Backbone as numpy.savetxt, mean C-alpha at the origin, in Angstrom:
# Nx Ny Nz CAx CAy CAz Cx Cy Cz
-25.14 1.81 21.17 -24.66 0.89 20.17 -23.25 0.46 20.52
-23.26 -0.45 21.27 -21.76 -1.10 21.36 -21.31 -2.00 20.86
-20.72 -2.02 19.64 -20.16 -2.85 19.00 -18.85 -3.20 19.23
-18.47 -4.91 19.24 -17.28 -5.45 19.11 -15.97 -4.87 18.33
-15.29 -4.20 18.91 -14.37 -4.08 17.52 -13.45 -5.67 17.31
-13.32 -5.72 16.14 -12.40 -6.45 15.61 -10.85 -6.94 16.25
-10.72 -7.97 16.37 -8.98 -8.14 16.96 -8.47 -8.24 15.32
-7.30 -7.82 16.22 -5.82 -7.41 14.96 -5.11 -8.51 14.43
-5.50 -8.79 13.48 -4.84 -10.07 12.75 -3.62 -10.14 11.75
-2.38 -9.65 12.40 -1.19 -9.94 11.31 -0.92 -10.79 10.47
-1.18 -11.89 10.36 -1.34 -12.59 9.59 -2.17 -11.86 8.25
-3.53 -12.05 8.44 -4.44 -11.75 7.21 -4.02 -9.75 6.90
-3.48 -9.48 7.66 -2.63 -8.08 7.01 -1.78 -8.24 6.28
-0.19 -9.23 6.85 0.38 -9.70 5.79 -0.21 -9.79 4.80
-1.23 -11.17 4.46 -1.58 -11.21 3.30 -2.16 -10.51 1.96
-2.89 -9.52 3.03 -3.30 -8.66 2.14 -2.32 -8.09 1.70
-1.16 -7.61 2.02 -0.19 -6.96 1.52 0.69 -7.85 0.68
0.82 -8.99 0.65 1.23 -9.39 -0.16 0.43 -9.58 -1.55
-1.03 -9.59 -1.58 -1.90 -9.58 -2.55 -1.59 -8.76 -3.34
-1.62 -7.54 -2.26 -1.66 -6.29 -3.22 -0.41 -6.19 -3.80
0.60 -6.36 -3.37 2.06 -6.41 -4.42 2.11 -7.11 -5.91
1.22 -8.59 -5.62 0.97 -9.24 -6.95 0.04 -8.50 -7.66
-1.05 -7.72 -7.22 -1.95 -6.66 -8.01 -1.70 -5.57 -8.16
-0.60 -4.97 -8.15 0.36 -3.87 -8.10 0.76 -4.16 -9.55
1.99 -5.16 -9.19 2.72 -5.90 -10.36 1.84 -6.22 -11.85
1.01 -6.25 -11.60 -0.05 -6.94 -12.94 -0.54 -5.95 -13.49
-1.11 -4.80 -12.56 -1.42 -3.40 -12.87 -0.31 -2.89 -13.50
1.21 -2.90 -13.39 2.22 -2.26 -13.74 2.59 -2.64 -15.15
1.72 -4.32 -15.37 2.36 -4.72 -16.12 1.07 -4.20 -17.74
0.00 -3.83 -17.08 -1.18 -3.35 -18.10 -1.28 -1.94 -18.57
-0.47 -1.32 -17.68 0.08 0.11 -17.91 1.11 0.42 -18.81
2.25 -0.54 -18.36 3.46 -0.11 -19.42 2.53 -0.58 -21.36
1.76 -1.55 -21.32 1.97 -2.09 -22.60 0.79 -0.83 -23.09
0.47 -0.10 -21.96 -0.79 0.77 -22.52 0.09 2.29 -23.35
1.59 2.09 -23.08 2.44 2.91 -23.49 2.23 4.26 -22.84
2.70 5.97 -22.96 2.73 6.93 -22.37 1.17 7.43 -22.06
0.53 7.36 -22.77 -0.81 7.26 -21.77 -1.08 6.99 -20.33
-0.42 5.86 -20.41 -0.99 4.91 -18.86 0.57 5.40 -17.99
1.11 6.15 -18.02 1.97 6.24 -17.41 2.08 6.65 -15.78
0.99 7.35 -15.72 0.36 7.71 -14.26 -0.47 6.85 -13.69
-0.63 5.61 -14.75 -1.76 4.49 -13.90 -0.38 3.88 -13.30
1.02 3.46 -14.19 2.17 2.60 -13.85 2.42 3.26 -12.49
2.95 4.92 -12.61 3.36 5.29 -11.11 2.59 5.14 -10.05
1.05 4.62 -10.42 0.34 4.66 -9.19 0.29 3.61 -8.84
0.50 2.28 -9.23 0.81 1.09 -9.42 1.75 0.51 -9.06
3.11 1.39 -9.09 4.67 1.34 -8.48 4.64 2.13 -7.14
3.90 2.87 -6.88 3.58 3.30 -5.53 2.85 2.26 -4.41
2.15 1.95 -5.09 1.21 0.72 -4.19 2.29 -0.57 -4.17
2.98 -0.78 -5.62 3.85 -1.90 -4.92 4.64 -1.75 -4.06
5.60 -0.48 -3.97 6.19 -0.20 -3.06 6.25 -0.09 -1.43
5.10 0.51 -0.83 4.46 0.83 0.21 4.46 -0.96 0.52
3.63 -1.95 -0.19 3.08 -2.80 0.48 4.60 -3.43 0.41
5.42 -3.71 -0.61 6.74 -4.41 0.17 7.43 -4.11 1.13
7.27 -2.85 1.05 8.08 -2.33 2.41 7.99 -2.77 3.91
6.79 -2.85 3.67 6.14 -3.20 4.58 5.53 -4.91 5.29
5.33 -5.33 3.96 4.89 -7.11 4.18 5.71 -7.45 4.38
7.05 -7.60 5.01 8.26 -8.11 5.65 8.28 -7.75 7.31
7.74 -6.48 7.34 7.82 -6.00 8.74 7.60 -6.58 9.76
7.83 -6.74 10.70 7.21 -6.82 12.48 6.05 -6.28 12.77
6.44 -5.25 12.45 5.25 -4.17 12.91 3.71 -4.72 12.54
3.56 -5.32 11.12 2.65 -5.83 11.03 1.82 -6.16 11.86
2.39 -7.22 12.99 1.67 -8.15 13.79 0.58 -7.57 14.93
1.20 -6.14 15.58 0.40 -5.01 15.86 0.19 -4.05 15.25
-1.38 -3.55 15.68 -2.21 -2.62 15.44 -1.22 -1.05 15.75
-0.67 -1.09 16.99 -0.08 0.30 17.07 1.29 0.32 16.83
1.72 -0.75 16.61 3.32 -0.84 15.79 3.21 -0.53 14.17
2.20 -1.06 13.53 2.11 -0.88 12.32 1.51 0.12 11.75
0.84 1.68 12.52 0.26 2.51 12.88 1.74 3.48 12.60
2.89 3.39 13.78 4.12 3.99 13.98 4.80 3.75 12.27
4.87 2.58 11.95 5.55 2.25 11.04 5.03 3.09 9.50
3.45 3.21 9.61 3.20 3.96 8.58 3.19 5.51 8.66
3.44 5.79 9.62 3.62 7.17 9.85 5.33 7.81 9.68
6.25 6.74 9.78 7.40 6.57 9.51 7.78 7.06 8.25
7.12 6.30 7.28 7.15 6.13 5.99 6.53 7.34 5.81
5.56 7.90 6.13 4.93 9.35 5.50 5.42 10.18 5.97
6.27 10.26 7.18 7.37 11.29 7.23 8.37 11.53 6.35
8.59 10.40 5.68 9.72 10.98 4.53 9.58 11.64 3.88
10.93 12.27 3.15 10.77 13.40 2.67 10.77 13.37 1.27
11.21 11.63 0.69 11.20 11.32 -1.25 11.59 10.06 -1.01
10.97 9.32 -2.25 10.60 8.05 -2.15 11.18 7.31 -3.43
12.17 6.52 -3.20 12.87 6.14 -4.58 12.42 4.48 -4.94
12.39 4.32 -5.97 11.40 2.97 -6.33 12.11 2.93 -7.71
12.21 1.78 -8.16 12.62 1.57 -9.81 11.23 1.97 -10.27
11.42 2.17 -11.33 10.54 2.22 -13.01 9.49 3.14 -12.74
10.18 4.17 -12.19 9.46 5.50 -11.88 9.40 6.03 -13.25
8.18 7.09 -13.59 8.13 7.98 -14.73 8.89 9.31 -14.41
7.61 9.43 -13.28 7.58 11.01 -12.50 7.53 10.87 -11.22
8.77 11.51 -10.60 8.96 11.64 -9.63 8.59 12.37 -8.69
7.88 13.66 -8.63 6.93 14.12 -8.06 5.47 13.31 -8.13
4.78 12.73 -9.18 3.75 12.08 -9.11 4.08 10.99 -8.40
5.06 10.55 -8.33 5.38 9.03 -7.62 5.24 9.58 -6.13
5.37 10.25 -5.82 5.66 10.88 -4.47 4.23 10.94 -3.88
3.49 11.43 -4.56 1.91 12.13 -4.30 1.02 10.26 -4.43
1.43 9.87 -5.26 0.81 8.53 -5.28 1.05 7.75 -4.12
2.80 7.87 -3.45 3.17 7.17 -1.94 2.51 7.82 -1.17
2.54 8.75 -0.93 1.30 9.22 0.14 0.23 9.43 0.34
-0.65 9.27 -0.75 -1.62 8.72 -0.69 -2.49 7.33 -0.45
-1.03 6.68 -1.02 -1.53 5.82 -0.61 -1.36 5.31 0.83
0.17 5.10 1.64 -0.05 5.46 2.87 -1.17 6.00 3.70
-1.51 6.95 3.26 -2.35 7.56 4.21 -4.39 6.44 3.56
-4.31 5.87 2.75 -5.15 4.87 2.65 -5.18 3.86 3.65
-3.67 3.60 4.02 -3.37 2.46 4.84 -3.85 2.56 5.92
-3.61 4.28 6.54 -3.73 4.66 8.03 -5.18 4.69 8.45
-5.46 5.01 7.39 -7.51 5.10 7.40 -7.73 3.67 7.64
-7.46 2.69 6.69 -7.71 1.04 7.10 -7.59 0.56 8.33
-5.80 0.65 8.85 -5.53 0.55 10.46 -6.25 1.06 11.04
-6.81 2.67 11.09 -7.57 2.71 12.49 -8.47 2.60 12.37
-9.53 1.84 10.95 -10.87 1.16 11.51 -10.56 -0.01 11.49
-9.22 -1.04 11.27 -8.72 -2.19 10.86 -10.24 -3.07 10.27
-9.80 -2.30 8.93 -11.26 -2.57 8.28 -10.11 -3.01 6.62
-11.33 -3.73 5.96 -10.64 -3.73 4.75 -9.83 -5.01 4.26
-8.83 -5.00 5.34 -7.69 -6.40 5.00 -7.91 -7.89 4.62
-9.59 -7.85 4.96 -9.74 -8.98 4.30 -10.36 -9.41 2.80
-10.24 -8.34 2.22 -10.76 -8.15 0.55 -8.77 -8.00 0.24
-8.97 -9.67 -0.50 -7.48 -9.64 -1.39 -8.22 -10.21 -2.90
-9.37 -9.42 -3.01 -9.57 -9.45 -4.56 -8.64 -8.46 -5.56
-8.25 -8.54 -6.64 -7.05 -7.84 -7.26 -7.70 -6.58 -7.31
-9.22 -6.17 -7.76 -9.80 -4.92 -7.68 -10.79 -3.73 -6.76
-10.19 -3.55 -6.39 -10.54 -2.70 -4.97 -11.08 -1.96 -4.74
């Protein structure tokens, strides 16, 4: 079974990452009005916005093994500061998770082209 893999399209990565920042944001914004309840949906929500801005500006984007380095960068850190945090340990566990979502995507560079808001 030899299948084609896919070429690496920075572009439609960008975008997806910029999607997801506006579906981040909208999520953040259905959480706060859900009051202390939803407060772990907001940090998970402020985690995902975070990660993807950080990032939808980058270089690295444009390659597969630059943008590979770059997320491994980021999950080396050791705490992750973001406005309109609740919990800061949960905010933490939410950035690296989600990161490590990213790294699973990159190395099947699968995924990036679903910029529907629900995933």
């Amino acid at each position: 079974m030899a299948g084609t893999a896919r070429e690496w399209d920075g572009a439609a990565v960008r975008k997806w990452l910029e999607s997801r920042v506006m579906a981040a944001r909208s999520d953040q914004v259905v959480a706060e009005r859900g009051g202390r309840d939803r407060q772990d949906d907001c940090d998970k929500a402020t985690a995902e916005e975070m990660v993807c801005s950080l990032l939808k500006g980058s270089k690295s984007v444009d390659a597969m093994e630059s943008f590979s380095a770059e997320l491994r960068s980021l999950l080396d850190r050791d705490d992750y500061i973001w406005r309109g945090v609740y919990d800061d340990a949960r905010f933490d566990r939410h950035v690296r998770t989600y990161i490590k979502k990213l790294v699973r995507m990159t190395k099947t560079n699968d995924g990036f082209g679903n910029t529907t808001h629900y995933q």
